[in-house]
Coordinates of C-alpha atoms and ligand atoms in Angstrom, one line a residue:
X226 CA 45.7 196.4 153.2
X227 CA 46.6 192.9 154.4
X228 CA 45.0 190.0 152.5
X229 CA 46.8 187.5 155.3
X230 CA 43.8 186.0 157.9
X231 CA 46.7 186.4 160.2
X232 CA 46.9 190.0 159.6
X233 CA 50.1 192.5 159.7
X234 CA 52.8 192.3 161.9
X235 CA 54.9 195.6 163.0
X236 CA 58.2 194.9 163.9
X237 CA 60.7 197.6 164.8
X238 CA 64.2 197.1 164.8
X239 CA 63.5 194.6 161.9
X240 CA 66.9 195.1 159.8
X241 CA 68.9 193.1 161.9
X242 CA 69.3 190.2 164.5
X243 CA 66.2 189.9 167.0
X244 CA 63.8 191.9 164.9
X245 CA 64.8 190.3 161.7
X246 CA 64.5 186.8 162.8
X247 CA 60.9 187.9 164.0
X248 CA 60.1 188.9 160.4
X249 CA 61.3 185.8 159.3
X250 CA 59.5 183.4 161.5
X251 CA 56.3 185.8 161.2
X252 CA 56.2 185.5 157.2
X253 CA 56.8 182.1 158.0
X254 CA 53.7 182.2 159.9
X255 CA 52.1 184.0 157.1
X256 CA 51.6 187.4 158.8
X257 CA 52.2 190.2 156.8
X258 CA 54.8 192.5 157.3
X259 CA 55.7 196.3 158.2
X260 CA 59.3 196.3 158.4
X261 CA 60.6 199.3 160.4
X262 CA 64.1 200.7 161.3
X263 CA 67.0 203.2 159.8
X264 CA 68.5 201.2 157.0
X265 CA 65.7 201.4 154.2
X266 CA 68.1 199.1 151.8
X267 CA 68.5 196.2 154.9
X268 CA 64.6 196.1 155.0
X269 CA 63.9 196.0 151.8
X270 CA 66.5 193.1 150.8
X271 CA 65.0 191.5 153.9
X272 CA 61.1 192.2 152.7
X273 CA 61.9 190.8 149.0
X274 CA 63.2 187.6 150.3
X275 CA 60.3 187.3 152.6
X276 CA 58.3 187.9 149.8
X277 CA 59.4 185.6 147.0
X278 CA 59.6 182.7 150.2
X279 CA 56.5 182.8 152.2
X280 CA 54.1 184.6 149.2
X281 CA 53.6 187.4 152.3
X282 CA 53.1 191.3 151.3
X283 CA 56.1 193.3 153.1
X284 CA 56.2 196.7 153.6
X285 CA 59.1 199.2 155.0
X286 CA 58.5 201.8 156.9
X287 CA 61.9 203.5 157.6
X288 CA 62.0 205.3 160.7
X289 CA 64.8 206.9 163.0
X290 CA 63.3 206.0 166.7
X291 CA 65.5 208.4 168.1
X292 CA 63.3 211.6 166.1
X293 CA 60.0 211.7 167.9
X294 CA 58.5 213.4 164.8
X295 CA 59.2 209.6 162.9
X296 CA 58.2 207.8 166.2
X297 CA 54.7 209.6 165.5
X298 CA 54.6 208.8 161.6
X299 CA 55.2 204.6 163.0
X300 CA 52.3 205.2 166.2
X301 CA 50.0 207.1 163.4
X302 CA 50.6 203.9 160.7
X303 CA 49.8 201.6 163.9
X304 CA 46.4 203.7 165.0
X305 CA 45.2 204.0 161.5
X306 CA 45.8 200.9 159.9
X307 CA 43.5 198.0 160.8
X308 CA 45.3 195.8 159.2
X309 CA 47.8 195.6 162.0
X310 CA 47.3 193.2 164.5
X311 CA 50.7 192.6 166.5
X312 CA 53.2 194.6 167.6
X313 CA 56.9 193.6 168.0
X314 CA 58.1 196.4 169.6
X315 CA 61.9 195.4 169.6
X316 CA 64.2 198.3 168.3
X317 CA 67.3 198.8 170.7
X318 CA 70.3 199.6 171.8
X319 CA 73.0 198.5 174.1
X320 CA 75.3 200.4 176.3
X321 CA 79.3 200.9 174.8
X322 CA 81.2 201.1 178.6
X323 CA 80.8 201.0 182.5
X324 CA 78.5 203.4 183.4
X325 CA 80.7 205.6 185.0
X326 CA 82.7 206.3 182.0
X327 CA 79.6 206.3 179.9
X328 CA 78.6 208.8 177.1
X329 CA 75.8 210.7 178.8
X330 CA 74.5 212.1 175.6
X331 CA 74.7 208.0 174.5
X332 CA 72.8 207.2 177.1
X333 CA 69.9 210.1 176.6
X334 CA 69.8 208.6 172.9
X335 CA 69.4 204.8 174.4
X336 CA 66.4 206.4 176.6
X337 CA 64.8 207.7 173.2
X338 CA 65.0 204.4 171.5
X339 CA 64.5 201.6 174.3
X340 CA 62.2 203.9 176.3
X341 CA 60.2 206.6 174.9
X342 CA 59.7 205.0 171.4
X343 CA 59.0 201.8 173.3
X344 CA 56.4 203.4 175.0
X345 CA 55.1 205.1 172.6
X346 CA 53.8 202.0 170.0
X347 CA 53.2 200.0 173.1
X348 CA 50.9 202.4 174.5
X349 CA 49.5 203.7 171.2
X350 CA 48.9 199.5 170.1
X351 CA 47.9 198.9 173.4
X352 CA 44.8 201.7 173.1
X353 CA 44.1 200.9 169.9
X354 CA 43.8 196.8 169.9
X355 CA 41.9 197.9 173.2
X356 CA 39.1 199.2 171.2
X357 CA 39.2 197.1 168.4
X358 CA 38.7 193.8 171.2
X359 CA 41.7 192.1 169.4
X360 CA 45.6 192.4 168.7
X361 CA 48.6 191.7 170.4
X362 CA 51.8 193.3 171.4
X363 CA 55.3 191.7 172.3
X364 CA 57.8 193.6 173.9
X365 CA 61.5 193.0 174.1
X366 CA 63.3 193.6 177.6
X367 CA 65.9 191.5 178.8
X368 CA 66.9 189.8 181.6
X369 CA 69.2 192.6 183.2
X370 CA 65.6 193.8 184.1
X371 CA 66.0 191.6 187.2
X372 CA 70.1 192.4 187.5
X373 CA 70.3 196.4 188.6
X374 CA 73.8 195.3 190.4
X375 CA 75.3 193.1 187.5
X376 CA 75.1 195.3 184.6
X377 CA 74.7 198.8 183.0
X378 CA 72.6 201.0 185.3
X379 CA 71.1 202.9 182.2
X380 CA 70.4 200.1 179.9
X381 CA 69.0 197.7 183.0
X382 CA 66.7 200.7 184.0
X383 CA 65.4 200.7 180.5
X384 CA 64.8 197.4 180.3
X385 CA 62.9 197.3 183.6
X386 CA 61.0 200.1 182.7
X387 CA 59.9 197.4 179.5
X388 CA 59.1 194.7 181.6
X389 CA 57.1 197.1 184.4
X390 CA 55.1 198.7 181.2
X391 CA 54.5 195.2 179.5
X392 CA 52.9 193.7 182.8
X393 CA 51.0 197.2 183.7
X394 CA 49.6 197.3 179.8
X395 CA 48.9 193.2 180.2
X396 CA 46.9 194.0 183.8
X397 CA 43.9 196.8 182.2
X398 CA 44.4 195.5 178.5
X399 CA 44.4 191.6 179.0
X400 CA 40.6 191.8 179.6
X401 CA 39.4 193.9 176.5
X402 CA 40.9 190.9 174.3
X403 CA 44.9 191.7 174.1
X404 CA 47.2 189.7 174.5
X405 CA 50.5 190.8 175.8
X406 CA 54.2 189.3 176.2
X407 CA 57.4 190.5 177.8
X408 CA 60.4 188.8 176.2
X409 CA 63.3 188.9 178.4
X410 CA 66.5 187.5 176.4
X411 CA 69.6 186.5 177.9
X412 CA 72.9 187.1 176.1
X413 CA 72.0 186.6 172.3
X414 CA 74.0 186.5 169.5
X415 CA 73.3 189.5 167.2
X416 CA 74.9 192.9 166.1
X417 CA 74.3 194.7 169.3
X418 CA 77.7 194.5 171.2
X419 CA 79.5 195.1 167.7
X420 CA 77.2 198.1 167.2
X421 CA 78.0 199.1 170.4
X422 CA 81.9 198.4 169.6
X423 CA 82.3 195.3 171.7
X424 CA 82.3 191.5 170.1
X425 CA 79.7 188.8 171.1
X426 CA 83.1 186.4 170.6
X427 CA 84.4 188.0 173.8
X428 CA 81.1 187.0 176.4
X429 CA 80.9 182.9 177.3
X430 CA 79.8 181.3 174.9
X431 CA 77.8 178.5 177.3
X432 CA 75.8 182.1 177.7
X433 CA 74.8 183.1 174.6
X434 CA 71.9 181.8 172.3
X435 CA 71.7 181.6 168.8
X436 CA 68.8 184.4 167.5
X437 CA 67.0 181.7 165.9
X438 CA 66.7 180.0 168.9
X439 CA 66.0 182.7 171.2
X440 CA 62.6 184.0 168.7
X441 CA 61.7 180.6 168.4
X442 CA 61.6 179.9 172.2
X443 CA 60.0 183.2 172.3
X444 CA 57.1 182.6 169.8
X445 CA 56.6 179.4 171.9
X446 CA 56.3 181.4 175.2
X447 CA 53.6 183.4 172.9
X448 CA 51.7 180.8 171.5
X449 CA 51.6 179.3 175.4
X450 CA 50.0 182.3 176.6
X451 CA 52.9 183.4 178.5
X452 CA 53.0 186.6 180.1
X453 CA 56.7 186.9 180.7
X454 CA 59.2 184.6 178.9
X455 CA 62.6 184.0 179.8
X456 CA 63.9 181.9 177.4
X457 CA 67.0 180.8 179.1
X458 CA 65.5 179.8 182.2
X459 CA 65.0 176.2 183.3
X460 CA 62.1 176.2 186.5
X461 CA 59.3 178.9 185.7
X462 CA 59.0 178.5 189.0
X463 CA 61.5 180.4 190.0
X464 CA 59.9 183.3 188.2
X465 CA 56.9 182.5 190.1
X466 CA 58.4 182.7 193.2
X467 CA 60.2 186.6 192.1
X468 CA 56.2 187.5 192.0
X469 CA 54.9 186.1 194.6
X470 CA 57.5 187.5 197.1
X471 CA 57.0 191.0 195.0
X472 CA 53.1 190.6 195.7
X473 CA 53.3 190.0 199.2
X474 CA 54.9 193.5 199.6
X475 CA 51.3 194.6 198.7
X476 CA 49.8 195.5 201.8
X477 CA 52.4 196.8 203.5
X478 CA 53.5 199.4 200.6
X479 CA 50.9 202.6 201.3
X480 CA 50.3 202.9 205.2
X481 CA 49.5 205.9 206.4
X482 CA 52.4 206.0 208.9
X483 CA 56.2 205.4 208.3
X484 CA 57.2 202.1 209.8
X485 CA 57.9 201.8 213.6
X486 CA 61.9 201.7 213.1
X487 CA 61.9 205.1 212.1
X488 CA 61.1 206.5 214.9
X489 CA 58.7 209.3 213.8
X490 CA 56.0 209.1 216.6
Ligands
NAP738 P1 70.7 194.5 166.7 O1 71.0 193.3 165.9 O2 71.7 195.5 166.9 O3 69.4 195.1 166.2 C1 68.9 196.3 166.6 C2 67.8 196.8 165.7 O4 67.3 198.1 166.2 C3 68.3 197.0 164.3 O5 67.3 196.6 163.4 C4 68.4 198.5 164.2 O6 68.1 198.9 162.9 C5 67.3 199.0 165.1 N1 67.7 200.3 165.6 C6 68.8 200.7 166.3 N2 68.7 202.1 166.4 C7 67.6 202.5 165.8 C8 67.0 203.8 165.6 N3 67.6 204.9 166.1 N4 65.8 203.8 165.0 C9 65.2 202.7 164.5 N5 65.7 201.5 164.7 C10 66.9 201.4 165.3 O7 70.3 194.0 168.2 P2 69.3 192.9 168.8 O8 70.2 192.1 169.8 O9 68.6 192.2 167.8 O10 68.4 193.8 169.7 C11 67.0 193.8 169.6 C12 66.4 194.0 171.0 O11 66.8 192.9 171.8 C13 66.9 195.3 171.7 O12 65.8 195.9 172.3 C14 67.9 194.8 172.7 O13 68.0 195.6 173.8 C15 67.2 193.5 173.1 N6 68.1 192.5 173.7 C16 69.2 192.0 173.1 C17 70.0 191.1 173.7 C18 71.2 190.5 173.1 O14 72.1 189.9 173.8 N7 71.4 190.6 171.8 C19 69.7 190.7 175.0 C20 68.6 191.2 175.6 C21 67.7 192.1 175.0 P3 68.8 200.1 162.1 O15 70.3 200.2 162.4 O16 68.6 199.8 160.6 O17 68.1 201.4 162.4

């Protein structure tokens, strides 16, 4: 049970770069924590300094994303608990090569954690802070969600698929009292492209952020209310502009004829 007013935070993916700077800034906050990811001796390191620093209770909750039978144990913890109140559904991975040379197998496994496990908490948290009128969810995509060309085909159709599911749960779940964010980082300085056996010292540096500044701009973007935050960006308006050009497809998208230059009578 959580004795923070702030309630429990669930962040997946906590061991390391994005998800651990979360945990940080959310003890910080004074949330409590349930730490969740592979490496059980990374979490708990992280969840005793957290601890002793910010007087939090943390919790780990080790979980493979890519086995659907410990996807289930982290949805059932985040249904049954009341204590939990936000979701930062971050766990991820990156891709290793050019699509074309890719690992297919690789890429089925980056489906189960970026995808399926994604959807999974977000739709379980999304049903459950649904009927409790409270709680909020923050998802992690990326800015290749807007870049299909520019980048790798799986992991930017994962990443869509986040920011499509973030602003579809936001639309029916925004008015029984959730509130829901779609973070969409930029290059960011963090394990990944090691993991993924690449080296953030060979990407521009002028395009990467620091983590710290990246959650930070992020928890700003939460705290403003923002749907979507791109922390990189300069003009929200630009953003704007991407939706209002994407809603003005609207009512030409479902007719019940195919469009004159066609040709089908
Ligand atoms: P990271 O430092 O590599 O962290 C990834 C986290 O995901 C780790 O805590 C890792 O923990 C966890 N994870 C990986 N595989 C897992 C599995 N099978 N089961 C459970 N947890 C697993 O990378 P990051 O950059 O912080 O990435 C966090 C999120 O940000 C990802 O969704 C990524 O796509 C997104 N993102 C990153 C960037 C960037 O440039 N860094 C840009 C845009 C979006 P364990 O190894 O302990 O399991």
């Amino acid at each position: 049970m959580s004795t923070s007013s702030l309630g429990t935070a669930l962040v997946t993916g906590a061991s390391s770069g994005i998800g651990a700077t979360y945990a940080d800034r959310l003890a910080r906050r004074g949330y409590d924590l349930l730490l969740v990811a592979r490496d059980a001796a990374r979490l708990n390191a992280l969840a005793e300094k957290l601890t002793a620093a910010h007087g939090i209770k943390a919790e780990v909750l080790q979980a493979d994303l890519t086995n659907r039978e410990d996807v289930r144990k982290v949805e059932k913890r985040l249904r049954e608990d009341e204590a939990i109140t936000l979701l930062v559904n971050n766990a991820g991975i990156g891709p290793k090569g050019a699509l074309l040379e890719d690992d297919i197998d690789y890429l089925e496994t980056m489906i189960e954690i970026n995808v399926v496990a994604v959807n999974r908490l977000g739709v379980a948290a999304a049903q459950t802070f649904a009927k409790r009128g409270k709680g909020a969810i923050i998802n992690i995509a990326s800015v290749v969600a807007f870049l299909a060309e520019r980048f790798h085909g799986t992991y930017n159709a994962s990443k869509a698929f986040v920011l499509n599911l973030t602003q579809s749960i936001h639309a029916e779940a925004s008015p029984k009292g959730v509130k829901v964010q779609a973070v969409l980082p930029g290059l960011t300085r963090t394990e990944i492209f090691e993991r993924a056996g690449g080296s953030v010292d060979q990407l521009p540096p002028s395009m990467v952020m620091d983590v710290t500044d990246l959650v930070d701009a992020a928890l700003a973007g939460f705290d403003q209310g923002e749907l979507v935050t791109i922390p990189s960006l300069p003009d929200p308006a630009d953003f704007e502009a991407l939706n209002a050009a994407r809603y003005s497809l609207g009512p030409n998208l479902s007719h019940n004829k195919p469009a004159s230059r066609y040709g089908i009578a």
